[in-house]
Amino acid sequence: LQKRIAEWMLRLGSDNRTGLPQHEERLAAFAALNPYQLSYEEQLKALQFSATQPDPLLDNIELALALLLPDPQQKIQRLTDLITLYPQSDGAIEARLELALALLDQKNRSEYPGDRQVLLNSSREYLQQIVALRPDTFWAEFARTLLQNNPVE
């Protein structure tokens, strides 16, 4: 529950609030979306394609779309791309966390010690980036907990 509240606090925060009416309307529309609705992905894509540049919400929309991907490899690739496109954005902070979690999941499923170590190191790197970029946030606190629970083997 804390993670969900932090997600919405981040999305509704100053990174996405420019004061421009069109951005505020898009933020309200995004916040009103129901991820359990069958048309959720279509609604996200409609928001994505109607974005004007620059649009501070685009990273969050692309993150939401990436998290819908069922294939772990595709999800990892999309999250990595999102971080590259929007390195300092709030969406990229959350993408780093989701990417670290996906890598930890793959590590836990891998039978090969070499792969497990590479996945652990990659995951820890993304968690350390969160702590460095947003040290006084819930995200950094969550990342620190994950770092403590997943020490270098």
mmCIF file of C-alpha atoms in Angstrom:
data_model
loop_
_atom_site.group_PDB
_atom_site.id
_atom_site.type_symbol
_atom_site.label_atom_id
_atom_site.label_comp_id
_atom_site.label_asym_id
_atom_site.label_seq_id
_atom_site.Cartn_x
_atom_site.Cartn_y
_atom_site.Cartn_z
ATOM 1 C CA LEU A 1 0.000 0.000 0.000
ATOM 2 C CA GLN A 2 2.863 2.377 0.832
ATOM 3 C CA LYS A 3 4.363 1.748 -2.607
ATOM 4 C CA ARG A 4 1.052 2.536 -4.327
ATOM 5 C CA ILE A 5 0.646 5.766 -2.361
ATOM 6 C CA ALA A 6 4.226 6.767 -3.194
ATOM 7 C CA GLU A 7 3.584 6.057 -6.890
ATOM 8 C CA TRP A 8 0.639 8.449 -6.915
ATOM 9 C CA MET A 9 2.417 11.085 -4.851
ATOM 10 C CA LEU A 10 5.262 10.985 -7.371
ATOM 11 C CA ARG A 11 2.943 11.125 -10.396
ATOM 12 C CA LEU A 12 0.872 13.952 -8.954
ATOM 13 C CA GLY A 13 3.964 15.845 -7.824
ATOM 14 C CA SER A 14 5.705 18.863 -9.241
ATOM 15 C CA ASP A 15 7.470 16.880 -12.006
ATOM 16 C CA ASN A 16 4.121 16.469 -13.770
ATOM 17 C CA ARG A 17 2.417 19.712 -12.747
ATOM 18 C CA THR A 18 3.421 22.524 -15.046
ATOM 19 C CA GLY A 19 0.433 24.747 -14.390
ATOM 20 C CA LEU A 20 -0.524 24.614 -18.062
ATOM 21 C CA PRO A 21 -4.202 23.708 -18.470
ATOM 22 C CA GLN A 22 -3.575 21.039 -21.118
ATOM 23 C CA HIS A 23 -1.008 19.298 -18.888
ATOM 24 C CA GLU A 24 -3.287 19.466 -15.859
ATOM 25 C CA GLU A 25 -6.151 17.948 -17.884
ATOM 26 C CA ARG A 26 -3.941 15.114 -19.119
ATOM 27 C CA LEU A 27 -2.701 14.462 -15.584
ATOM 28 C CA ALA A 28 -6.286 14.296 -14.344
ATOM 29 C CA ALA A 29 -7.215 11.924 -17.186
ATOM 30 C CA PHE A 30 -4.190 9.728 -16.413
ATOM 31 C CA ALA A 31 -5.004 9.656 -12.699
ATOM 32 C CA ALA A 32 -8.584 8.635 -13.480
ATOM 33 C CA LEU A 33 -7.559 5.570 -15.489
ATOM 34 C CA ASN A 34 -8.404 2.208 -13.985
ATOM 35 C CA PRO A 35 -5.672 -0.403 -14.588
ATOM 36 C CA TYR A 36 -8.259 -3.171 -14.120
ATOM 37 C CA GLN A 37 -10.460 -1.894 -16.931
ATOM 38 C CA LEU A 38 -10.239 -3.825 -20.209
ATOM 39 C CA SER A 39 -9.604 -0.629 -22.165
ATOM 40 C CA TYR A 40 -6.749 0.525 -19.896
ATOM 41 C CA GLU A 41 -3.985 -0.119 -22.439
ATOM 42 C CA GLU A 42 -5.968 1.576 -25.218
ATOM 43 C CA GLN A 43 -6.588 4.604 -23.001
ATOM 44 C CA LEU A 44 -2.877 4.811 -22.168
ATOM 45 C CA LYS A 45 -1.980 4.639 -25.858
ATOM 46 C CA ALA A 46 -4.502 7.372 -26.652
ATOM 47 C CA LEU A 47 -2.869 9.606 -24.024
ATOM 48 C CA GLN A 48 0.559 8.701 -25.396
ATOM 49 C CA PHE A 49 -0.299 9.540 -28.985
ATOM 50 C CA SER A 50 -2.066 12.786 -28.109
ATOM 51 C CA ALA A 51 0.948 14.116 -26.193
ATOM 52 C CA THR A 52 2.406 17.433 -27.233
ATOM 53 C CA GLN A 53 6.112 18.018 -26.782
ATOM 54 C CA PRO A 54 7.337 18.554 -24.198
ATOM 55 C CA ASP A 55 4.884 16.554 -22.098
ATOM 56 C CA PRO A 56 5.962 15.894 -18.500
ATOM 57 C CA LEU A 57 3.538 12.982 -18.225
ATOM 58 C CA LEU A 58 4.882 10.981 -21.158
ATOM 59 C CA ASP A 59 7.449 9.083 -19.074
ATOM 60 C CA ASN A 60 4.682 7.947 -16.708
ATOM 61 C CA ILE A 61 2.456 6.830 -19.562
ATOM 62 C CA GLU A 62 5.292 4.876 -21.143
ATOM 63 C CA LEU A 63 6.104 3.339 -17.767
ATOM 64 C CA ALA A 64 2.494 2.212 -17.316
ATOM 65 C CA LEU A 65 2.573 0.653 -20.799
ATOM 66 C CA ALA A 66 5.880 -1.112 -20.088
ATOM 67 C CA LEU A 67 4.507 -2.601 -16.882
ATOM 68 C CA LEU A 68 1.682 -4.215 -18.848
ATOM 69 C CA LEU A 69 4.094 -6.335 -20.887
ATOM 70 C CA PRO A 70 3.760 -10.012 -19.929
ATOM 71 C CA ASP A 71 7.174 -11.049 -21.255
ATOM 72 C CA PRO A 72 9.913 -10.291 -18.677
ATOM 73 C CA GLN A 73 12.598 -9.681 -21.330
ATOM 74 C CA GLN A 74 10.433 -7.209 -23.224
ATOM 75 C CA LYS A 75 9.546 -5.460 -19.967
ATOM 76 C CA ILE A 76 13.225 -5.211 -19.001
ATOM 77 C CA GLN A 77 14.089 -3.779 -22.413
ATOM 78 C CA ARG A 78 11.270 -1.203 -22.325
ATOM 79 C CA LEU A 79 12.174 -0.117 -18.802
ATOM 80 C CA THR A 80 15.819 0.242 -19.827
ATOM 81 C CA ASP A 81 14.791 2.317 -22.851
ATOM 82 C CA LEU A 82 12.584 4.523 -20.676
ATOM 83 C CA ILE A 83 15.466 5.216 -18.293
ATOM 84 C CA THR A 84 17.666 6.149 -21.248
ATOM 85 C CA LEU A 85 15.024 8.475 -22.740
ATOM 86 C CA TYR A 86 14.044 10.222 -19.501
ATOM 87 C CA PRO A 87 17.017 9.702 -17.128
ATOM 88 C CA GLN A 88 16.100 12.302 -14.472
ATOM 89 C CA SER A 89 12.308 12.027 -14.623
ATOM 90 C CA ASP A 90 9.997 10.696 -11.949
ATOM 91 C CA GLY A 91 8.951 7.912 -14.322
ATOM 92 C CA ALA A 92 12.577 6.860 -14.727
ATOM 93 C CA ILE A 93 12.973 6.651 -10.949
ATOM 94 C CA GLU A 94 10.049 4.254 -10.746
ATOM 95 C CA ALA A 95 11.297 2.440 -13.866
ATOM 96 C CA ARG A 96 14.632 1.843 -12.106
ATOM 97 C CA LEU A 97 12.788 0.256 -9.188
ATOM 98 C CA GLU A 98 10.623 -1.907 -11.441
ATOM 99 C CA LEU A 99 13.698 -2.902 -13.453
ATOM 100 C CA ALA A 100 15.603 -3.837 -10.289
ATOM 101 C CA LEU A 101 12.647 -5.942 -9.137
ATOM 102 C CA ALA A 102 12.409 -7.677 -12.531
ATOM 103 C CA LEU A 103 16.146 -8.428 -12.478
ATOM 104 C CA LEU A 104 15.907 -9.796 -8.929
ATOM 105 C CA ASP A 105 13.026 -12.002 -10.030
ATOM 106 C CA GLN A 106 15.112 -13.333 -12.918
ATOM 107 C CA LYS A 107 18.037 -13.871 -10.539
ATOM 108 C CA ASN A 108 15.824 -15.928 -8.242
ATOM 109 C CA ARG A 109 14.652 -18.056 -11.179
ATOM 110 C CA SER A 110 18.112 -18.653 -12.646
ATOM 111 C CA GLU A 111 19.943 -21.898 -11.989
ATOM 112 C CA TYR A 112 23.329 -20.551 -13.108
ATOM 113 C CA PRO A 113 25.534 -18.871 -10.475
ATOM 114 C CA GLY A 114 27.220 -16.607 -13.046
ATOM 115 C CA ASP A 115 23.890 -15.320 -14.332
ATOM 116 C CA ARG A 116 22.613 -14.884 -10.782
ATOM 117 C CA GLN A 117 25.601 -12.700 -9.911
ATOM 118 C CA VAL A 118 25.264 -10.531 -13.034
ATOM 119 C CA LEU A 119 21.530 -10.047 -12.424
ATOM 120 C CA LEU A 120 22.106 -9.213 -8.761
ATOM 121 C CA ASN A 121 24.814 -6.681 -9.606
ATOM 122 C CA SER A 122 22.638 -5.036 -12.259
ATOM 123 C CA SER A 123 19.694 -4.841 -9.897
ATOM 124 C CA ARG A 124 21.821 -3.326 -7.147
ATOM 125 C CA GLU A 125 23.190 -0.747 -9.588
ATOM 126 C CA TYR A 126 19.670 0.491 -10.412
ATOM 127 C CA LEU A 127 18.751 0.591 -6.722
ATOM 128 C CA GLN A 128 21.878 2.615 -5.937
ATOM 129 C CA GLN A 129 20.953 5.060 -8.710
ATOM 130 C CA ILE A 130 17.571 5.637 -7.036
ATOM 131 C CA VAL A 131 19.266 6.396 -3.725
ATOM 132 C CA ALA A 132 21.700 8.772 -5.436
ATOM 133 C CA LEU A 133 19.082 10.601 -7.528
ATOM 134 C CA ARG A 134 16.264 10.928 -4.955
ATOM 135 C CA PRO A 135 17.879 10.312 -1.531
ATOM 136 C CA ASP A 136 15.100 11.732 0.655
ATOM 137 C CA THR A 137 12.152 9.896 -0.887
ATOM 138 C CA PHE A 138 10.129 6.782 -0.284
ATOM 139 C CA TRP A 139 11.797 5.344 -3.390
ATOM 140 C CA ALA A 140 15.259 5.687 -1.870
ATOM 141 C CA GLU A 141 14.061 4.141 1.384
ATOM 142 C CA PHE A 142 12.528 1.228 -0.526
ATOM 143 C CA ALA A 143 15.724 0.853 -2.588
ATOM 144 C CA ARG A 144 17.866 0.829 0.573
ATOM 145 C CA THR A 145 15.701 -1.949 2.017
ATOM 146 C CA LEU A 146 16.076 -3.989 -1.171
ATOM 147 C CA LEU A 147 19.841 -3.411 -1.138
ATOM 148 C CA GLN A 148 20.037 -4.659 2.445
ATOM 149 C CA ASN A 149 17.898 -7.705 1.636
ATOM 150 C CA ASN A 150 19.961 -8.534 -1.457
ATOM 151 C CA PRO A 151 23.634 -8.233 -0.496
ATOM 152 C CA VAL A 152 26.443 -9.008 -2.901
ATOM 153 C CA GLU A 153 26.950 -12.769 -2.954
#
